[in-house]
Short mmCIF file of C-alpha atoms and ligand atoms in Angstrom, two decimals:
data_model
loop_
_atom_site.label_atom_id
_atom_site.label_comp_id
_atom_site.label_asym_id
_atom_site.label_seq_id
_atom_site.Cartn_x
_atom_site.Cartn_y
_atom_site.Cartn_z
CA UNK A 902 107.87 95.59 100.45
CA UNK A 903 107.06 99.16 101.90
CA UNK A 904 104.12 99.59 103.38
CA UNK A 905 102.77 96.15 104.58
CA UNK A 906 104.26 95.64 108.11
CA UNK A 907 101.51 96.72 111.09
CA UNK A 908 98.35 96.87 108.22
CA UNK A 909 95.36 94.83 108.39
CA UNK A 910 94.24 92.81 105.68
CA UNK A 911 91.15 90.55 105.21
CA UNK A 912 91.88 88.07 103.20
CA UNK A 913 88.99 86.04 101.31
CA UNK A 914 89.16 82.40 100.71
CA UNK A 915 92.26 82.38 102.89
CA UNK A 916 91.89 79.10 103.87
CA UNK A 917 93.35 77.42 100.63
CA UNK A 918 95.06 77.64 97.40
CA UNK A 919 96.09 80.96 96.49
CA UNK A 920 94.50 82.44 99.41
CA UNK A 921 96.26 80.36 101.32
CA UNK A 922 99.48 81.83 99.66
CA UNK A 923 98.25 85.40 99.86
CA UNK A 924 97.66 85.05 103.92
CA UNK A 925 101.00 83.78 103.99
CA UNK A 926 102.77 86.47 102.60
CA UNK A 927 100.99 89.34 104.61
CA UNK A 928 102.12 87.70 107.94
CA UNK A 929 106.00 86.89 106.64
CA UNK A 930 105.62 90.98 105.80
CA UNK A 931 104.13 91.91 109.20
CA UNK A 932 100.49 92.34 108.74
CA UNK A 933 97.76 91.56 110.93
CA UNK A 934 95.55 89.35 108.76
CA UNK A 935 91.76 87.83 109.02
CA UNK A 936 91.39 84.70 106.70
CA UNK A 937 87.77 84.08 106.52
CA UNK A 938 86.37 81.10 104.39
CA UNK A 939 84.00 78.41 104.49
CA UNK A 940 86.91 75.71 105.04
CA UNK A 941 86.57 75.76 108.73
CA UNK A 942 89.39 73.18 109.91
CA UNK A 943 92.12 74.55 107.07
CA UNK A 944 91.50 78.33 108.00
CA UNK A 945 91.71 77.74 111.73
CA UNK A 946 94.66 75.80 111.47
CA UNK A 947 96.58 78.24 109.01
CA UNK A 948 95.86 81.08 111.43
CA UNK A 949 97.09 78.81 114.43
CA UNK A 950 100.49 78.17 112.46
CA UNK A 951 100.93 82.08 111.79
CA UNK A 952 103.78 83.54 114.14
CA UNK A 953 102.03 86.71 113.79
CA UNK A 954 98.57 87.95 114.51
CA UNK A 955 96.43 86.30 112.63
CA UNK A 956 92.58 85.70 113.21
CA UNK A 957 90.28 82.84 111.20
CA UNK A 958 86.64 83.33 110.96
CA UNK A 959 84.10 81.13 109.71
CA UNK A 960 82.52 83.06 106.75
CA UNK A 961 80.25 81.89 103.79
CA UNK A 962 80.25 85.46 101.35
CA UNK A 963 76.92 84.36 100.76
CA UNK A 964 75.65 85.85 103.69
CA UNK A 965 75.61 89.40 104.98
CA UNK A 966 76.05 88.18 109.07
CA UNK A 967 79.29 86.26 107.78
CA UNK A 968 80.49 89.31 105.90
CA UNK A 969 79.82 91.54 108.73
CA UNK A 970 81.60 89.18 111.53
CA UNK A 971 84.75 89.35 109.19
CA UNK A 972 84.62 93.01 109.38
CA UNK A 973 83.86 93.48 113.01
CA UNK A 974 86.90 90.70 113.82
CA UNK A 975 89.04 93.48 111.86
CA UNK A 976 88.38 96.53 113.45
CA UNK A 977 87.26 94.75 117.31
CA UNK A 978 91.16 92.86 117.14
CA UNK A 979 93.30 94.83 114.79
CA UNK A 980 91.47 98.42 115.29
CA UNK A 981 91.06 98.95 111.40
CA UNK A 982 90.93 97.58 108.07
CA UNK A 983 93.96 98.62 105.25
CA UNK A 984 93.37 95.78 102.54
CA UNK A 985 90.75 93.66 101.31
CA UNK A 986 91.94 90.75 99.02
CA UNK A 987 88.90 89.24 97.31
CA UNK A 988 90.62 86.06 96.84
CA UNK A 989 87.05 83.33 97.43
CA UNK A 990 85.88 81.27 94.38
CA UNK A 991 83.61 78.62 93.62
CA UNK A 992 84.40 76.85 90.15
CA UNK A 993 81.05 75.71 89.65
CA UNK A 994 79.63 75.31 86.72
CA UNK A 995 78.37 72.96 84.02
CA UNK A 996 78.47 75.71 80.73
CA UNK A 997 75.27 74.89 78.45
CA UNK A 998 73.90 72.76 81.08
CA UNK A 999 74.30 75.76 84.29
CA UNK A 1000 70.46 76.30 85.54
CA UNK A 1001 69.24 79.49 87.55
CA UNK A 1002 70.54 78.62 90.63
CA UNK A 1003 74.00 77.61 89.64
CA UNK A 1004 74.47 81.08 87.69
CA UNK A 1005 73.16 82.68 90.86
CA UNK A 1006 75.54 80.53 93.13
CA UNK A 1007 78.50 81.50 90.91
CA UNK A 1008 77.83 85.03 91.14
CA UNK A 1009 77.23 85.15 94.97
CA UNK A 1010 80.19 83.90 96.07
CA UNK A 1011 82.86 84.98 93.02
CA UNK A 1012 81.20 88.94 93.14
CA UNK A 1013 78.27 89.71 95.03
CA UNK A 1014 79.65 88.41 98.29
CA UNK A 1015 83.05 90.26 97.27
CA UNK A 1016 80.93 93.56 96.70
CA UNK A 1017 79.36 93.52 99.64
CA UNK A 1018 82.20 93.21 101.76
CA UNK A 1019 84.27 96.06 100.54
CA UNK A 1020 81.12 98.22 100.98
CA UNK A 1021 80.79 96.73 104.61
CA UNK A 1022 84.44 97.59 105.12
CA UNK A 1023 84.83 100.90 103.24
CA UNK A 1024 84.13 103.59 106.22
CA UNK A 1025 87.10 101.65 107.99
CA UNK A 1026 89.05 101.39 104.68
CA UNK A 1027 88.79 105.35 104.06
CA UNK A 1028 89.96 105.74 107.82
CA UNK A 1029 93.15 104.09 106.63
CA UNK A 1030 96.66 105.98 105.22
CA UNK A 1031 96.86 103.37 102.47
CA UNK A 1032 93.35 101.65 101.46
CA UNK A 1033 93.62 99.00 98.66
CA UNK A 1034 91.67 96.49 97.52
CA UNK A 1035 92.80 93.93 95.41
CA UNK A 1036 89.80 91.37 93.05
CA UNK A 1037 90.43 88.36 91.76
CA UNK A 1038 89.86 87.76 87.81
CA UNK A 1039 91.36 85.19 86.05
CA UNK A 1040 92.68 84.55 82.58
CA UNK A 1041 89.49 82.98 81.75
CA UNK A 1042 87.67 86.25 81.43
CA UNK A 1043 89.18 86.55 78.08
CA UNK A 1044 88.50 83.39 76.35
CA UNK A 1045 85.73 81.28 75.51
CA UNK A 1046 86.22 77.93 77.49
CA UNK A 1047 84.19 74.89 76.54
CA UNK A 1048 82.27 73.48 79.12
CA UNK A 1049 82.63 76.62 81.37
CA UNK A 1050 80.05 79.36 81.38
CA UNK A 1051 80.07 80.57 84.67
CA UNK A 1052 83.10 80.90 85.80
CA UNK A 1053 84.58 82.86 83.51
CA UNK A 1054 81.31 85.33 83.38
CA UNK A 1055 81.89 86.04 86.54
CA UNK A 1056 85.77 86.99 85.97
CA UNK A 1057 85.17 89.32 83.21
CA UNK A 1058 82.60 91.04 85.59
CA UNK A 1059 84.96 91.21 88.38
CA UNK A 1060 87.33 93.14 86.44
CA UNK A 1061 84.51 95.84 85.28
CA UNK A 1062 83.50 95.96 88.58
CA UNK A 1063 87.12 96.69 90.32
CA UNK A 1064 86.96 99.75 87.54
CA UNK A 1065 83.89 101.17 88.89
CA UNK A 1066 84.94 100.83 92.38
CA UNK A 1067 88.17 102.36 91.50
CA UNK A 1068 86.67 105.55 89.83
CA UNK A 1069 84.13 105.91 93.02
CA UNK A 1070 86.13 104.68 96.07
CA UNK A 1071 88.96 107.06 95.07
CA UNK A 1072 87.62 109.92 96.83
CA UNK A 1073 88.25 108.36 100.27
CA UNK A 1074 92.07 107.39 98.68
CA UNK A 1075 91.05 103.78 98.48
CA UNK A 1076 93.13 102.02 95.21
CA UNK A 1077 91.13 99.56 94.00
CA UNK A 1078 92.84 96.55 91.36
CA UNK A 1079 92.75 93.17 90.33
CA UNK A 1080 95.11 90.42 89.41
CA UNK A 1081 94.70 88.25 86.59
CA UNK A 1082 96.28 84.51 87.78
CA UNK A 1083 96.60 81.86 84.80
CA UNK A 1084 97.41 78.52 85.82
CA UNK A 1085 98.60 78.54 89.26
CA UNK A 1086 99.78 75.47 90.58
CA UNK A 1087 98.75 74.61 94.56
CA UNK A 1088 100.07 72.16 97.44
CA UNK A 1089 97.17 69.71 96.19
CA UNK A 1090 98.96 69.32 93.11
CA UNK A 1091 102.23 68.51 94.65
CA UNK A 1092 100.98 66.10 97.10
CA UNK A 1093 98.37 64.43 94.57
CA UNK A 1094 98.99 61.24 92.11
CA UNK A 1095 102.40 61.70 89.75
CA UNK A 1096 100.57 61.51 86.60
CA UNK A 1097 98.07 63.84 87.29
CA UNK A 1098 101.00 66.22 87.95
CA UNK A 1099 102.86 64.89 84.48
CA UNK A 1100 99.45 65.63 82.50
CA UNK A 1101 99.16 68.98 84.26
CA UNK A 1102 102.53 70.43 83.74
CA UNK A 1103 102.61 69.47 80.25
CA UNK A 1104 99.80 71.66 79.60
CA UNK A 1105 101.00 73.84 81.52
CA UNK A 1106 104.29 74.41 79.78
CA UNK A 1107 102.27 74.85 76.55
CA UNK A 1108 99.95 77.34 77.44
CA UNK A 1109 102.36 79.66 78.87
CA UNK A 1110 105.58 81.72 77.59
CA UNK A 1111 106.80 81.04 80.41
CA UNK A 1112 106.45 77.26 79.64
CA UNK A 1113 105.03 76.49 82.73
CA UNK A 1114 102.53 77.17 85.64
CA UNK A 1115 102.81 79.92 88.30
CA UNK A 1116 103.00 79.57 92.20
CA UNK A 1117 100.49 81.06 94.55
CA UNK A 1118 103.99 82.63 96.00
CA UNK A 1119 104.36 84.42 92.83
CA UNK A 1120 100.47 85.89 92.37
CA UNK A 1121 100.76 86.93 96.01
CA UNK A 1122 103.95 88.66 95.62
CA UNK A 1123 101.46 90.78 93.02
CA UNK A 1124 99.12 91.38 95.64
CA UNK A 1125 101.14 92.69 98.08
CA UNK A 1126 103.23 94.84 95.41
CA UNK A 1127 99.31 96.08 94.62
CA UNK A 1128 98.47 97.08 98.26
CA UNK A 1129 102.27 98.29 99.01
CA UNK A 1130 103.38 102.18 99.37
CA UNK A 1131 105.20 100.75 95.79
CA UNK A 1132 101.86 100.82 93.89
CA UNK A 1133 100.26 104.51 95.25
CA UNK A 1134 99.26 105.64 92.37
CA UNK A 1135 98.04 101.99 90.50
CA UNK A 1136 94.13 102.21 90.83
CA UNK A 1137 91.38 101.09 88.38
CA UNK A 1138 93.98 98.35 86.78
CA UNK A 1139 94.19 94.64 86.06
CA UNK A 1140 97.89 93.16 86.29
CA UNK A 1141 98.24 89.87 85.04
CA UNK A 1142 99.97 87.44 86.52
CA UNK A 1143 100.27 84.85 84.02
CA UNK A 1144 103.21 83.91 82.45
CA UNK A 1145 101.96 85.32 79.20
CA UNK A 1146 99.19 83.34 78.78
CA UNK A 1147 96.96 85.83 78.08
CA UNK A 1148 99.28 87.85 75.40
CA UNK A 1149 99.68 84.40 73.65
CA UNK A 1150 97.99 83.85 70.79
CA UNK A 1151 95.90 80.57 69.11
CA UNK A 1152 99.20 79.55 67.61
CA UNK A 1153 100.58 78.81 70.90
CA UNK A 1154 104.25 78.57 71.48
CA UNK A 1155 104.41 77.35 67.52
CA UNK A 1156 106.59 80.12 65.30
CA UNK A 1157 104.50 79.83 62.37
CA UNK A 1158 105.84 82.42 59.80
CA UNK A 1159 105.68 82.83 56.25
CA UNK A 1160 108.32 82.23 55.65
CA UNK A 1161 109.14 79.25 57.35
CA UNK A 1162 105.35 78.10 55.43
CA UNK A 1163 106.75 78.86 52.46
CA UNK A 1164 110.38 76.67 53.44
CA UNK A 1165 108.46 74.36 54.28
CA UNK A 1166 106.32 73.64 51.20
CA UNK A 1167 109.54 73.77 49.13
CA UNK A 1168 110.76 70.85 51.07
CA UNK A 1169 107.66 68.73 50.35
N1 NAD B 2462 94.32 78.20 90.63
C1 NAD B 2462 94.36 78.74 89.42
O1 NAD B 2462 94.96 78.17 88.48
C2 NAD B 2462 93.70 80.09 89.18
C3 NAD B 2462 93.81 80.64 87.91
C4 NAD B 2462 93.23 81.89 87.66
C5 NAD B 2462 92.57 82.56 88.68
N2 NAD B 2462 92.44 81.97 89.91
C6 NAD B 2462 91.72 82.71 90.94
O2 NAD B 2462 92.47 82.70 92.12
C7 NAD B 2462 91.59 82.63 93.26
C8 NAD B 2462 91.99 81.43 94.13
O3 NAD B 2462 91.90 80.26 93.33
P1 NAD B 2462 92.28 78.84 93.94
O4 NAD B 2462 92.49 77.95 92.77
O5 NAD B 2462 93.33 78.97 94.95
O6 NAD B 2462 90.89 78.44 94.58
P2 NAD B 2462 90.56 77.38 95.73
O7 NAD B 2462 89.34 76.65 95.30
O8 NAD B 2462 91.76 76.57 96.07
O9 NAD B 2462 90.25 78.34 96.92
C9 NAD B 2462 89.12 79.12 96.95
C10 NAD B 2462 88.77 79.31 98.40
O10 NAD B 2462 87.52 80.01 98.45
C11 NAD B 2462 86.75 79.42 99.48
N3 NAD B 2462 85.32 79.61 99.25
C12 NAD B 2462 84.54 78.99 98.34
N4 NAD B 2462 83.27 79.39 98.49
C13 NAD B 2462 83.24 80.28 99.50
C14 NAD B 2462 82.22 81.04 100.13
N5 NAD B 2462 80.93 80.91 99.76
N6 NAD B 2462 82.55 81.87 101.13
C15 NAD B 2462 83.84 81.99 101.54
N7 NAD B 2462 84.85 81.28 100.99
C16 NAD B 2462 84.55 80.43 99.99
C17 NAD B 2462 87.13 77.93 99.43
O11 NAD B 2462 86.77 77.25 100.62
C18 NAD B 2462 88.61 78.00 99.17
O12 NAD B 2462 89.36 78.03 100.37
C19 NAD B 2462 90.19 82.52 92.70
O13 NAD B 2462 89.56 83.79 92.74
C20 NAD B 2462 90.39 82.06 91.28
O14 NAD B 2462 89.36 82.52 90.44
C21 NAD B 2462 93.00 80.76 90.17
#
């Protein structure tokens, strides 16, 4: 992909899962990348088995000194910052039962932290020739989900938020988008117990057209497509990445039309 080789990306929650993926992909493509997480072991060793430059630094989101060190490591070892990908989480959350400071956990780490970064980064970012910014949301911004409040609250404000840095941020030339992952299978999965793999691709293949989960290969082939020279003039937008999970409706996978109904009452 155009565009990638030489840039500098930060890359939140680099140290696992998707971001794991994601950190991956800008170093195959010839980026300079800075993972920073909370996983300290997982981070330093990803960054220690990238053949190209890649820095790991210890960084909770819920704290301004740990937002600021990943921006300094940027610009002190790379001399600049092209991308942010916002990529941390924290699943958290016990719906109805969620008190005050779980809501306010969620939030810190899954948007405030995020928000604060790109405005710690953005005199760097507008500096750049191709600024972009990539959020997380997830297909759980559009549903209700029992048992999850949180989570999902903070998705749907991710996404509002990646419009309103779009429309202000674009000024400076800095593209601002999201991705919108459904199920996304990670190594965990693969090197877990065999019927908690069964049980998970099963649903999997149901709740997706594309009858089954997606790779964190796939959503950050999306990201970098988002902060390439391909996407200059994508800002303010959410792509999903989903398998059609979102554009599916209740009746699943099921063809349920009238006139099969009606066929089928005849035969009874
Ligand atoms: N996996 C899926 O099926 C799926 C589906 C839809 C959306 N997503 C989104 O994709 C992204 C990655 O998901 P994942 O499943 O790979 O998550 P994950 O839990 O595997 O990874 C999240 C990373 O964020 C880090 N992190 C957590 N709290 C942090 C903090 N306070 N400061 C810094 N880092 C912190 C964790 O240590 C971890 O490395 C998330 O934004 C998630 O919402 C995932």
């Amino acid at each position: 992909m155009e565009g990638i080789a030489g840039k500098v990306a930060i890359v939140t929650g680099g140290a696992s899962g998707i971001g794991a993926g994601v950190a991956r992909a800008f170093a195959a493509a010839g980026a300079k990348v800075v993972i920073g997480d909370i996983l300290e072991e997982a981070g330093a060793a990803l960054a220690a088995e990238s053949e190209s430059d890649c820095r790991f630094v210890a960084a909770d989101l819920r704290r301004e000194v740990d937002i600021g060190k990943l921006v300094d490591t940027a610009v002190q070892a790379f001399g600049g910052i092209d991308f942010i990908v916002c990529v941390a989480c924290t699943y958290a959350d016990r719906g109805v039962e969620s008190g005050r400071a779980e809501w306010m956990n969620g939030f810190d780490v899954n948007l405030f932290g995020h928000i604060m970064l790109v405005q710690r980064a953005r005199p760097y970012l507008a500096r750049s020739s191709s600024p972009s910014v990539v959020n997380f949301s997830s297909g759980s911004a559009n549903f209700a989900l029992s048992g999850r409040w949180i989570y999902p609250a903070t998705k749907a404000a991710i996404e509002q938020v990646t419009r309103s840095q779009a429309m202000d941020l674009a000024a400076d030339g800095i593209r601002v988008n999201a991705v919108q992952p459904a199920w996304t299978a990670k190594a965990t999965l693969a090197s877990g117990p065999a019927e908690a793999r069964e049980r998970y691709n099963a649903l999997a293949g149901r709740l997706h057209m594309l009858r089954r989960a997606g790779s964190a290969s796939e959503v950050a082939d999306a990201v970098l497509f988002l902060c390439s020279s391909h996407a200059g003039f994508v800002t303010g937008s959410c792509l999903r990445v989903d398998g059609g999970h979102t554009a599916m409706g209740p009746q699943g996978l099921d063809r349920v039309l009238p006139t099969d109904l009606r066929a089928a009452g005849k035969a009874t």
